[in-house]
XYZ file of C-alpha atoms in Angstrom:
683
model
C 26.311 3.292 11.332
C 25.648 7.000 10.668
C 22.193 7.392 12.023
C 22.176 11.224 12.266
C 23.966 14.290 11.071
C 24.969 14.624 7.464
C 23.983 11.033 6.792
C 20.472 11.698 8.027
C 20.208 14.822 5.847
C 21.204 12.788 2.733
C 18.817 9.980 3.637
C 15.943 10.674 1.189
C 18.297 11.085 -1.762
C 20.471 8.126 -0.905
C 17.646 5.636 -0.322
C 15.614 6.684 -3.351
C 18.697 6.830 -5.673
C 20.036 3.401 -4.648
C 16.611 1.705 -4.781
C 15.827 3.239 -8.094
C 19.207 2.439 -9.550
C 18.975 -1.140 -8.335
C 15.616 -1.679 -10.045
C 16.640 0.157 -13.212
C 19.870 -1.836 -13.456
C 18.090 -5.127 -13.077
C 15.514 -4.212 -15.649
C 18.141 -2.927 -18.118
C 20.192 -6.098 -17.761
C 17.072 -8.106 -18.378
C 16.355 -6.260 -21.600
C 19.852 -6.697 -22.990
C 21.028 -10.218 -21.923
C 20.552 -13.660 -23.321
C 19.138 -16.732 -21.650
C 21.400 -19.547 -20.247
C 20.746 -23.233 -19.419
C 18.972 -23.624 -16.120
C 21.109 -24.330 -13.075
C 20.569 -26.365 -9.934
C 17.389 -25.452 -8.009
C 18.194 -23.125 -5.109
C 15.516 -22.505 -2.491
C 15.135 -18.832 -1.495
C 12.580 -17.104 0.726
C 10.040 -15.029 -1.166
C 10.966 -11.848 0.673
C 7.319 -10.890 1.006
C 6.865 -8.568 3.977
C 5.349 -10.761 6.625
C 3.363 -9.523 9.486
C 1.397 -12.639 9.186
C 1.867 -16.375 8.607
C 3.871 -17.618 5.604
C 6.136 -20.512 4.728
C 8.148 -20.987 1.642
C 7.486 -23.781 -0.763
C 9.628 -26.884 -1.443
C 11.418 -27.071 -4.864
C 9.041 -27.793 -7.719
C 5.904 -26.834 -5.835
C 4.976 -24.282 -8.418
C 5.053 -26.529 -11.493
C 1.940 -25.847 -13.460
C -0.143 -28.554 -15.047
C -1.612 -28.254 -18.494
C -4.124 -31.003 -17.791
C -7.122 -28.705 -17.977
C -6.030 -27.523 -21.412
C -5.967 -31.054 -22.893
C -8.824 -32.612 -20.957
C -11.709 -34.184 -22.795
C -14.329 -31.694 -21.548
C -18.053 -32.176 -21.621
C -20.143 -29.981 -23.912
C -21.295 -28.018 -20.864
C -17.763 -27.388 -19.757
C -16.572 -26.219 -23.220
C -19.577 -23.923 -23.426
C -18.963 -22.339 -19.979
C -16.651 -19.477 -20.967
C -19.213 -18.233 -23.465
C -21.994 -18.524 -20.837
C -19.928 -16.582 -18.365
C -19.271 -13.909 -20.988
C -23.047 -13.432 -21.325
C -23.247 -12.742 -17.586
C -20.279 -10.457 -17.032
C -19.279 -9.337 -20.560
C -16.533 -10.820 -22.709
C -13.954 -8.350 -21.401
C -14.347 -9.824 -17.944
C -13.618 -13.449 -18.899
C -10.013 -14.486 -19.474
C -8.904 -17.860 -20.749
C -6.601 -19.640 -18.326
C -5.572 -22.627 -20.450
C -2.254 -21.238 -21.492
C 0.184 -19.109 -19.524
C 0.381 -15.488 -20.608
C 0.854 -12.084 -19.035
C -2.922 -11.454 -18.943
C -3.869 -14.456 -16.821
C -0.668 -14.741 -14.746
C -1.852 -12.455 -11.929
C -4.756 -14.866 -11.330
C -3.070 -18.227 -11.900
C 0.255 -17.797 -10.093
C 0.286 -17.456 -6.309
C 2.163 -14.666 -4.559
C 4.601 -17.183 -3.061
C 3.627 -20.643 -4.230
C 1.085 -22.387 -6.441
C 0.528 -22.204 -10.164
C -1.752 -23.999 -12.518
C -4.187 -23.614 -15.422
C -7.894 -22.854 -15.423
C -10.725 -23.071 -17.878
C -11.368 -19.383 -17.281
C -10.869 -16.440 -15.014
C -14.142 -14.548 -14.514
C -14.408 -11.040 -12.976
C -17.949 -10.151 -11.910
C -18.785 -6.493 -11.683
C -21.723 -6.852 -9.341
C -22.751 -9.253 -6.574
C -25.639 -10.449 -8.727
C -23.190 -11.427 -11.433
C -21.025 -13.225 -8.899
C -23.960 -15.280 -7.739
C -25.010 -16.185 -11.261
C -21.466 -17.093 -12.196
C -21.166 -19.387 -9.214
C -24.383 -21.231 -10.193
C -23.354 -21.541 -13.864
C -19.881 -22.856 -13.024
C -21.087 -25.665 -10.795
C -24.011 -26.531 -13.144
C -21.450 -27.010 -15.876
C -19.568 -29.569 -13.767
C -16.662 -27.254 -12.934
C -15.296 -26.023 -9.620
C -14.751 -22.508 -8.290
C -11.637 -20.994 -6.816
C -12.717 -17.769 -5.044
C -10.009 -15.155 -5.236
C -9.538 -11.666 -3.776
C -6.206 -9.803 -4.486
C -4.243 -13.059 -4.859
C -1.759 -12.155 -2.122
C -2.164 -15.380 -0.161
C 1.045 -17.158 0.854
C 0.035 -20.871 1.097
C -1.271 -21.547 -2.440
C -4.983 -21.703 -1.609
C -6.288 -19.088 -4.037
C -4.812 -20.283 -7.350
C -5.169 -23.475 -9.447
C -2.863 -26.250 -8.373
C -0.337 -27.941 -10.603
C -0.598 -31.752 -10.851
C -4.275 -31.689 -9.780
C -5.725 -34.926 -11.291
C -9.332 -33.892 -10.476
C -8.914 -30.834 -12.705
C -9.091 -33.154 -15.714
C -12.634 -34.174 -14.723
C -13.735 -30.922 -13.217
C -11.924 -27.900 -14.775
C -11.169 -25.035 -12.426
C -12.608 -21.499 -12.810
C -11.076 -18.630 -10.908
C -13.801 -16.289 -9.626
C -11.998 -13.031 -9.001
C -13.928 -10.698 -6.675
C -11.407 -7.854 -6.824
C -13.638 -5.479 -8.798
C -16.294 -5.518 -6.117
C -14.339 -2.893 -4.170
C -17.047 -0.691 -2.604
C -17.221 -0.016 1.129
C -19.627 2.243 3.060
C -20.060 3.179 6.771
C -23.009 2.283 9.006
C -23.936 3.095 12.616
C -22.397 6.603 12.514
C -18.957 5.165 11.542
C -18.712 2.529 14.288
C -18.869 -0.117 11.584
C -18.228 -0.451 7.923
C -19.683 -2.737 5.171
C -17.192 -4.136 2.692
C -18.009 -5.909 -0.525
C -15.724 -8.813 -1.327
C -13.120 -6.887 -3.243
C -12.323 -4.117 -0.833
C -8.607 -4.036 0.018
C -7.419 -3.374 3.563
C -5.198 -0.448 2.479
C -8.088 1.163 0.569
C -10.356 0.607 3.598
C -7.888 2.175 5.985
C -7.630 5.246 3.816
C -11.404 5.541 3.384
C -12.208 5.118 7.096
C -9.643 7.828 7.994
C -11.174 10.184 5.431
C -14.734 9.543 6.606
C -13.992 9.588 10.320
C -10.605 11.060 11.256
C -10.842 9.845 14.853
C -11.379 6.190 13.844
C -9.427 3.481 12.007
C -10.029 0.092 10.381
C -8.793 -3.256 11.587
C -5.590 -3.266 9.521
C -3.319 -0.246 9.470
C 0.188 -1.883 9.177
C 1.678 -5.126 8.069
C 0.899 -6.244 4.461
C -0.857 -3.001 3.668
C 0.941 -2.190 0.450
C -0.043 -5.508 -1.012
C -3.686 -4.529 -0.309
C -5.196 -7.958 0.369
C -8.983 -7.983 0.693
C -10.868 -7.620 3.973
C -12.861 -10.673 2.976
C -9.687 -12.688 2.630
C -8.716 -11.617 6.149
C -11.994 -13.111 7.427
C -11.562 -16.274 5.303
C -8.117 -16.891 6.774
C -8.468 -15.367 10.232
C -5.490 -13.155 9.546
C -3.910 -11.277 12.407
C -1.021 -8.898 12.427
C 0.583 -6.192 14.545
C -2.496 -4.703 16.125
C -2.675 -6.429 19.471
C -5.772 -4.682 20.799
C -7.932 -5.651 17.797
C -7.193 -9.373 17.498
C -7.362 -11.300 14.277
C -9.803 -10.521 11.470
C -13.231 -11.853 12.442
C -16.919 -11.115 11.884
C -20.155 -13.002 12.351
C -21.925 -10.492 10.120
C -21.633 -11.461 6.435
C -23.383 -12.326 3.200
C -22.022 -15.460 1.652
C -23.067 -18.257 -0.747
C -23.035 -22.018 -0.244
C -23.742 -24.890 -2.663
C -25.511 -28.185 -1.925
C -27.489 -30.755 -3.983
C -31.135 -31.573 -3.494
C -32.778 -34.973 -3.825
C -33.397 -34.370 -7.524
C -29.723 -33.926 -8.179
C -29.922 -30.164 -8.695
C -27.162 -27.818 -7.487
C -28.857 -25.435 -5.043
C -27.222 -22.112 -4.255
C -28.080 -20.783 -0.802
C -27.400 -17.192 0.301
C -26.700 -16.734 4.034
C -27.454 -13.249 5.137
C -26.122 -12.425 8.584
C -25.242 -8.846 7.801
C -27.738 -7.517 10.318
C -28.428 -4.253 8.457
C -31.788 -2.527 8.873
C -33.879 -2.830 5.650
C -31.957 -5.653 4.074
C -32.675 -8.496 6.416
C -34.159 -11.579 4.747
C -37.579 -10.822 6.304
C -37.627 -7.374 4.655
C -38.102 -8.969 1.228
C -41.152 -10.703 0.017
C -41.665 -12.756 -3.088
C -40.729 -10.633 -6.081
C -39.863 -7.593 -4.014
C -36.083 -7.678 -4.451
C -33.252 -9.164 -2.458
C -30.256 -8.260 -0.326
C -28.031 -8.788 -3.394
C -30.086 -6.330 -5.492
C -30.068 -3.772 -2.690
C -26.290 -3.959 -2.198
C -25.719 -3.780 -5.967
C -27.870 -0.610 -6.130
C -25.881 0.860 -3.254
C -22.665 -0.006 -5.011
C -23.832 1.635 -8.221
C -24.724 4.839 -6.316
C -21.398 4.936 -4.520
C -19.418 4.497 -7.665
C -21.527 7.081 -9.401
C -20.755 9.612 -6.632
C -24.316 9.819 -5.267
C -24.834 10.222 -1.503
C -27.197 7.992 0.393
C -28.455 8.074 3.941
C -26.218 6.023 6.238
C -27.641 2.655 7.214
C -27.658 1.188 10.691
C -27.619 -2.119 12.324
C -30.876 -3.944 12.919
C -32.150 -5.042 16.326
C -32.037 -8.690 15.242
C -29.561 -11.216 16.527
C -27.469 -10.544 13.409
C -27.421 -6.836 14.043
C -26.155 -7.505 17.563
C -23.589 -10.115 16.572
C -19.820 -9.579 16.632
C -18.120 -7.617 13.885
C -14.660 -8.125 15.368
C -13.081 -10.538 17.844
C -14.125 -8.463 20.809
C -13.215 -11.180 23.354
C -9.652 -11.403 22.072
C -8.150 -8.835 24.504
C -9.311 -10.934 27.428
C -8.128 -14.317 26.048
C -4.690 -13.041 24.968
C -4.037 -11.977 28.580
C -4.704 -15.415 29.923
C -1.176 -16.800 30.006
C -2.128 -20.437 29.837
C -1.058 -23.341 27.616
C -3.374 -22.468 24.761
C -2.453 -20.332 21.730
C -3.875 -16.864 21.077
C -5.040 -17.512 17.508
C -4.548 -19.991 14.707
C -6.207 -20.878 11.387
C -7.750 -24.138 12.496
C -10.028 -22.399 15.029
C -13.626 -23.487 14.339
C -15.503 -20.704 16.145
C -18.119 -18.386 14.628
C -20.156 -17.973 11.459
C -19.082 -20.105 8.521
C -17.416 -17.147 6.762
C -14.693 -17.148 9.404
C -11.622 -19.173 8.457
C -13.581 -20.724 5.582
C -10.589 -20.642 3.210
C -12.763 -20.512 0.058
C -15.279 -23.157 1.090
C -18.014 -20.557 0.928
C -18.110 -17.510 -1.395
C -17.951 -14.357 0.735
C -19.904 -11.489 -0.925
C -19.970 -8.868 1.837
C -18.843 -8.398 5.398
C -19.472 -5.991 8.304
C -16.481 -4.872 10.380
C -16.061 -2.765 13.430
C -13.908 0.337 13.251
C -11.750 1.391 16.218
C -11.083 4.572 18.019
C -7.645 6.075 17.412
C -5.619 6.747 20.573
C -5.844 10.259 21.966
C -2.072 10.118 22.501
C 0.611 7.552 21.832
C 4.292 6.799 22.609
C 6.673 4.496 20.832
C 9.582 2.688 22.560
C 12.552 0.533 21.723
C 13.424 -1.930 24.460
C 16.513 -4.120 24.480
C 16.866 -7.156 26.833
C 19.961 -9.036 27.889
C 18.231 -12.431 27.746
C 15.016 -14.043 26.543
C 13.821 -14.744 30.067
C 13.775 -10.999 30.786
C 11.866 -10.274 27.580
C 9.219 -12.961 28.396
C 8.894 -11.648 31.891
C 8.257 -8.185 30.439
C 5.537 -9.695 28.193
C 3.847 -11.293 31.179
C 4.179 -8.570 33.769
C 3.846 -5.424 31.692
C 2.252 -6.042 28.285
C -0.413 -8.595 29.201
C -1.151 -7.545 32.835
C -4.569 -6.105 31.963
C -6.904 -6.383 28.958
C -7.636 -2.692 29.370
C -4.056 -1.600 29.075
C -2.823 -3.604 26.062
C -0.328 -1.835 23.855
C -1.231 -0.821 20.329
C 1.525 -3.072 19.065
C 4.564 -4.933 20.371
C 6.985 -6.533 17.970
C 9.930 -8.748 19.015
C 13.262 -9.320 17.231
C 16.178 -11.488 18.277
C 19.894 -10.815 17.667
C 20.038 -12.569 14.292
C 16.999 -10.560 13.108
C 18.699 -7.322 14.217
C 21.974 -8.269 12.440
C 20.351 -9.388 9.210
C 18.139 -6.320 8.951
C 21.108 -4.021 9.555
C 23.415 -5.719 7.127
C 20.826 -6.395 4.337
C 17.773 -4.224 4.866
C 18.984 -0.642 5.022
C 18.081 0.380 1.504
C 14.515 -0.943 1.692
C 13.896 0.460 5.154
C 15.268 3.873 4.340
C 13.093 3.940 1.255
C 10.006 3.181 3.427
C 11.066 6.032 5.811
C 11.085 8.376 2.813
C 8.051 7.173 0.818
C 5.960 5.437 3.407
C 4.241 2.081 2.814
C 1.932 3.246 0.100
C 1.782 3.294 -3.678
C 5.459 3.969 -4.301
C 6.524 0.930 -2.398
C 3.960 -1.147 -4.182
C 5.176 0.089 -7.549
C 8.815 -0.638 -6.716
C 7.921 -4.092 -5.391
C 6.017 -4.867 -8.586
C 9.052 -3.781 -10.647
C 11.300 -6.079 -8.570
C 8.866 -8.984 -9.127
C 8.891 -8.323 -12.932
C 12.686 -8.249 -12.991
C 12.928 -11.479 -11.044
C 10.506 -13.088 -13.458
C 12.596 -12.397 -16.538
C 13.839 -15.511 -18.402
C 17.472 -15.230 -17.343
C 19.418 -17.299 -14.895
C 20.542 -14.270 -12.904
C 17.180 -12.522 -12.926
C 15.764 -14.021 -9.659
C 18.668 -12.616 -7.574
C 20.043 -9.573 -9.333
C 18.033 -6.983 -7.391
C 18.929 -8.587 -4.086
C 22.592 -8.681 -5.016
C 22.512 -4.952 -5.786
C 20.718 -4.288 -2.497
C 23.372 -6.352 -0.690
C 26.286 -4.547 -2.343
C 24.842 -1.084 -1.653
C 23.586 -1.706 1.869
C 26.651 -0.168 3.531
C 26.291 3.027 1.478
C 23.045 3.947 3.222
C 22.583 5.194 6.811
C 21.659 2.900 9.652
C 17.914 2.574 10.028
C 17.537 3.163 13.749
C 18.706 6.156 15.833
C 22.260 5.753 17.116
C 21.332 5.101 20.738
C 18.987 2.248 19.649
C 21.600 0.841 17.278
C 24.086 0.674 20.148
C 21.602 -1.175 22.381
C 20.835 -3.490 19.489
C 24.475 -4.485 19.240
C 24.978 -4.812 22.959
C 21.941 -6.942 23.710
C 20.298 -9.960 22.005
C 16.515 -9.437 22.375
C 14.479 -6.398 21.341
C 10.918 -5.141 21.352
C 9.444 -2.220 19.358
C 6.312 -1.110 21.213
C 3.646 1.503 20.721
C 1.215 2.337 23.581
C -1.794 4.544 23.446
C -4.259 6.423 25.623
C -7.928 5.454 24.965
C -9.578 7.582 27.595
C -9.209 5.433 30.700
C -5.640 6.112 31.775
C -4.247 3.043 29.965
C -1.115 4.781 28.742
C -0.072 5.991 32.227
C -0.774 2.584 33.813
C 1.267 0.679 31.262
C 4.061 3.236 31.548
C 4.097 2.897 35.299
C 4.340 -0.916 35.072
C 7.247 -0.565 32.574
C 9.152 1.772 34.814
C 8.667 -0.513 37.775
C 9.899 -3.477 35.746
C 13.040 -1.592 34.628
C 13.759 -0.470 38.187
C 13.480 -4.060 39.457
C 15.571 -5.673 36.746
C 18.167 -3.020 36.268
C 19.796 -1.488 33.215
C 22.086 -4.520 32.746
C 18.943 -6.557 31.963
C 16.764 -4.082 30.091
C 17.159 -0.697 28.420
C 14.217 1.554 27.315
C 14.387 4.246 24.694
C 11.450 6.466 23.910
C 11.061 7.851 20.365
C 11.301 11.621 20.483
C 9.784 12.300 17.077
C 7.447 10.816 14.501
C 10.480 10.157 12.334
C 12.085 7.955 14.926
C 8.847 6.014 15.378
C 8.685 5.512 11.601
C 12.253 4.153 11.760
C 11.203 1.424 14.194
C 8.284 0.459 11.953
C 10.488 0.317 8.854
C 13.110 -1.734 10.676
C 10.605 -4.403 11.647
C 8.732 -4.305 8.351
C 11.757 -5.233 6.163
C 12.772 -8.312 8.151
C 11.637 -10.783 5.502
C 12.987 -8.834 2.536
C 16.280 -8.333 4.297
C 16.518 -12.094 4.967
C 16.155 -12.875 1.250
C 18.832 -10.275 0.413
C 21.128 -11.740 3.103
C 20.696 -15.234 1.691
C 21.513 -14.059 -1.855
C 24.564 -12.057 -0.616
C 25.879 -15.020 1.358
C 25.092 -17.749 -1.215
C 22.736 -19.478 1.157
C 19.310 -21.033 0.904
C 16.483 -19.807 3.040
C 13.108 -20.952 4.321
C 10.431 -19.285 6.417
C 8.131 -20.842 8.992
C 5.368 -19.088 10.961
C 3.522 -20.516 13.974
C 1.733 -19.715 17.197
C 3.349 -20.744 20.506
C 1.382 -21.313 23.760
C 0.558 -18.077 25.557
C 2.710 -19.136 28.514
C 5.627 -20.111 26.271
C 8.116 -18.316 24.081
C 11.204 -20.491 23.993
C 12.471 -21.327 20.456
C 11.417 -24.729 19.191
C 14.339 -27.180 19.016
C 16.036 -27.775 15.711
C 16.807 -31.266 14.395
C 20.159 -31.420 16.036
C 18.872 -30.198 19.382
C 16.833 -33.270 20.223
C 16.220 -34.788 23.662
C 19.457 -36.744 23.389
C 21.260 -33.379 23.157
C 23.141 -34.375 20.048
C 24.027 -30.795 19.020
C 23.723 -30.518 15.286
C 26.482 -29.535 12.945
C 26.693 -25.805 12.575
C 27.674 -24.369 9.223
C 26.720 -24.124 5.566
C 26.876 -27.875 4.882
C 25.572 -31.100 6.346
C 24.964 -34.562 5.031
C 21.957 -34.946 7.370
C 19.296 -32.148 6.937
C 17.576 -33.110 10.135
C 20.792 -32.551 12.104
C 22.021 -29.315 10.557
C 21.891 -26.094 12.487
C 21.204 -23.077 10.272
C 23.852 -20.411 9.919
C 21.197 -17.769 10.611
C 17.988 -18.269 12.575
C 15.965 -15.112 12.586
C 13.103 -15.085 15.097
C 10.700 -12.154 15.174
C 7.146 -12.161 16.431
C 3.986 -10.410 17.297
C 5.086 -10.441 20.862
C 1.799 -9.998 22.624
C 0.035 -12.943 20.995
C 3.165 -15.168 20.594
C 2.811 -15.625 16.855
C 6.371 -16.144 15.623
C 8.056 -15.818 12.191
C 11.261 -17.746 11.727
C 13.655 -17.388 8.821
C 16.348 -20.042 8.631
C 19.397 -19.968 6.350
C 21.207 -23.133 5.154
C 24.045 -24.071 2.840
C 23.470 -24.826 -0.855
C 23.879 -28.561 -0.328
C 21.263 -28.919 2.391
C 17.880 -30.500 1.693
C 15.904 -27.549 3.013
C 12.587 -29.120 2.320
C 13.381 -31.921 4.739
C 14.715 -29.433 7.284
C 11.525 -27.423 6.837
C 9.306 -30.437 7.540
C 11.334 -31.442 10.551
C 11.055 -27.981 12.024
C 7.309 -27.962 11.535
C 7.095 -31.200 13.457
C 9.223 -29.729 16.225
C 6.900 -26.755 16.572
C 3.802 -28.920 17.165
C 5.301 -31.944 18.937
C 8.067 -30.311 20.941
C 6.724 -26.863 21.709
C 2.974 -27.309 21.794
C 2.632 -24.733 18.968
C 0.081 -24.537 16.174
C 0.581 -23.790 12.548
C -0.442 -22.035 10.410
C -1.321 -19.046 12.553
C -2.614 -16.419 10.102
C -2.568 -17.023 6.308
C -4.463 -20.184 6.040
C -3.731 -23.868 5.362
C -3.941 -23.598 1.568
C -2.158 -26.485 -0.129
C 0.773 -26.462 2.348
C -0.720 -27.530 5.659
C -2.998 -30.414 6.598
C -5.841 -29.176 8.794
C -7.043 -30.969 12.009
C -9.965 -33.345 11.499
C -12.467 -31.045 13.189
C -11.513 -28.193 10.873
C -11.784 -30.495 7.741
C -15.173 -31.709 8.905
C -16.358 -28.091 9.297
C -15.276 -27.341 5.751
C -17.095 -30.426 4.472
C -20.279 -29.254 6.134
C -19.954 -25.868 4.388
C -19.255 -27.435 0.993
C -20.557 -31.042 0.892
C -19.978 -31.360 -2.872
C -16.363 -30.051 -2.797
C -17.108 -27.584 -5.574
C -15.460 -24.577 -3.840
C -11.630 -24.512 -3.452
C -11.054 -28.251 -3.476
C -7.859 -29.685 -2.041
C -7.161 -27.198 0.684
C -5.964 -28.241 4.118
C -5.053 -31.791 3.079
C -8.588 -32.606 1.861
C -9.122 -34.750 -1.246
C -9.802 -32.720 -4.350
C -12.432 -35.009 -5.945
C -16.228 -34.639 -6.048
C -17.682 -35.125 -2.586
C -14.149 -35.471 -1.294
C -13.261 -38.644 -3.179
C -9.558 -39.346 -3.681
């Protein structure tokens, strides 16, 4: 591939022109063509950029139910939309009984899940959110808390075929408009209301304090999921030194029923901010909700207020990030680094909608004084895993900023199907332009034509070879010569960490030799951006590859033991050593070996993403389920690892019991993690 020279000079024009032409062509075809009878269901990966956990849904999983629209509602349920309108204003209440373009962003999941709702309500203040929650449960309905609706496991939207929705209609409580954040403690921490997106937060922290950054600076940034959702799922990502999203400092609401049968809303205030602790308010003297709403009004109005600080209480001294993570991730034992069923911490953590998060406090982090980015290629997986143990995880004080692994199939698929997308990211960055183009792609794929779901990917496939290679030529050569690769950024944080890690890396290379490992340092910011773009487009490239090769595709994400790293066995690689049939076809889904098996991971924490391609006649849902069983039973892994159980995974008993204690009536996000959806968890 032409990674430099004239091809490099033409890069911005080529990438932008092809991407724009692809989207324009798809949209134009959609405007001019006619519909055709539906064809056989084909399972394709979503293509959502994944730096965190996602798995694609089985056929038919998104079928919406119109049960709520035809249910025999009680008078209180029928009157609820009008009651909510009195709280938030009629413009902030949307009917969800029939599908339309207005309610679709709230009723259809980013990857799976779709259903109807009695209403979608969008509070504009925390006080309105609290009053809406009380009104909804008092009317005999249930609440689905929602942030930016970017979740990948169906847990933030109404469910199709939900029998309980006939008895207790669903109401989506969208917190997205509560998007105010403000710093405390001189910028060491930041307070986020429930609607603050991680991309917006990253930008604001950098503007307020140029030497600091927020928890999330890469990964799913352009989708802009909320910081509150990160806490609710325990989301992780590429930033190894920071660990998964976590805080014990929050304001959240819970519902229980007293002995008189009344629904009681309880506010839990563990924010730990001076002046708005519970003991700071006396009867009739205000509340933490009122104070935060007043602060939000001032911020939105452009007024400056004195910066608050943490209190001396136990809440003010509590964790606002997973500060112990850097130690635990370096313990290369049989446990996993992080997973969604973890039951540690305040109830807001990994709550998955079983409490209503209103506000959270998060640590900010020092930016490195200096940084270096490397591409490393390994001859075999054993050498790569040894590098992980001996270099990356040798000391909690010397952890790299990020370390992302890709196997040979990942490298090949990205190179043959991801060039256009990656080159566009190199030109435009991962900001608003990419979000706009992604939204256009989603709109084209949603058009009512048989070819619409694949037309953009077909164009991207056809034009891939017309664009330059993504990586510099020397890295492309190593990528083709070797089978295992790591993109790594290391930083200096004032204690000599950069030099120590570099010294360990040089010693490792000297001992192993260039036939086992090759190291390439990026010599410019542009080269470092190329490495980021290459990894970022893995999932989108896989979808394009599947479309271009007439294959089906599924995605599975999981955490492997910290002392592990070997790929879980596929159906045909069982103990008996049967050796499954390789190819695009198999009469036995559990025995088929995929034609492509992309493995790419957050290398330090051993959270792995797998994309598997199969032929059109393979039952990929069965293959999907068999692979999940292999991860847990055969490899000691845990799933899901980052994006929540939603409606796709059954949670362990201890996690389910924790959720039941949070929400004993099952009025918040019923049906997640394999729990019953009925009142008080009745089937």
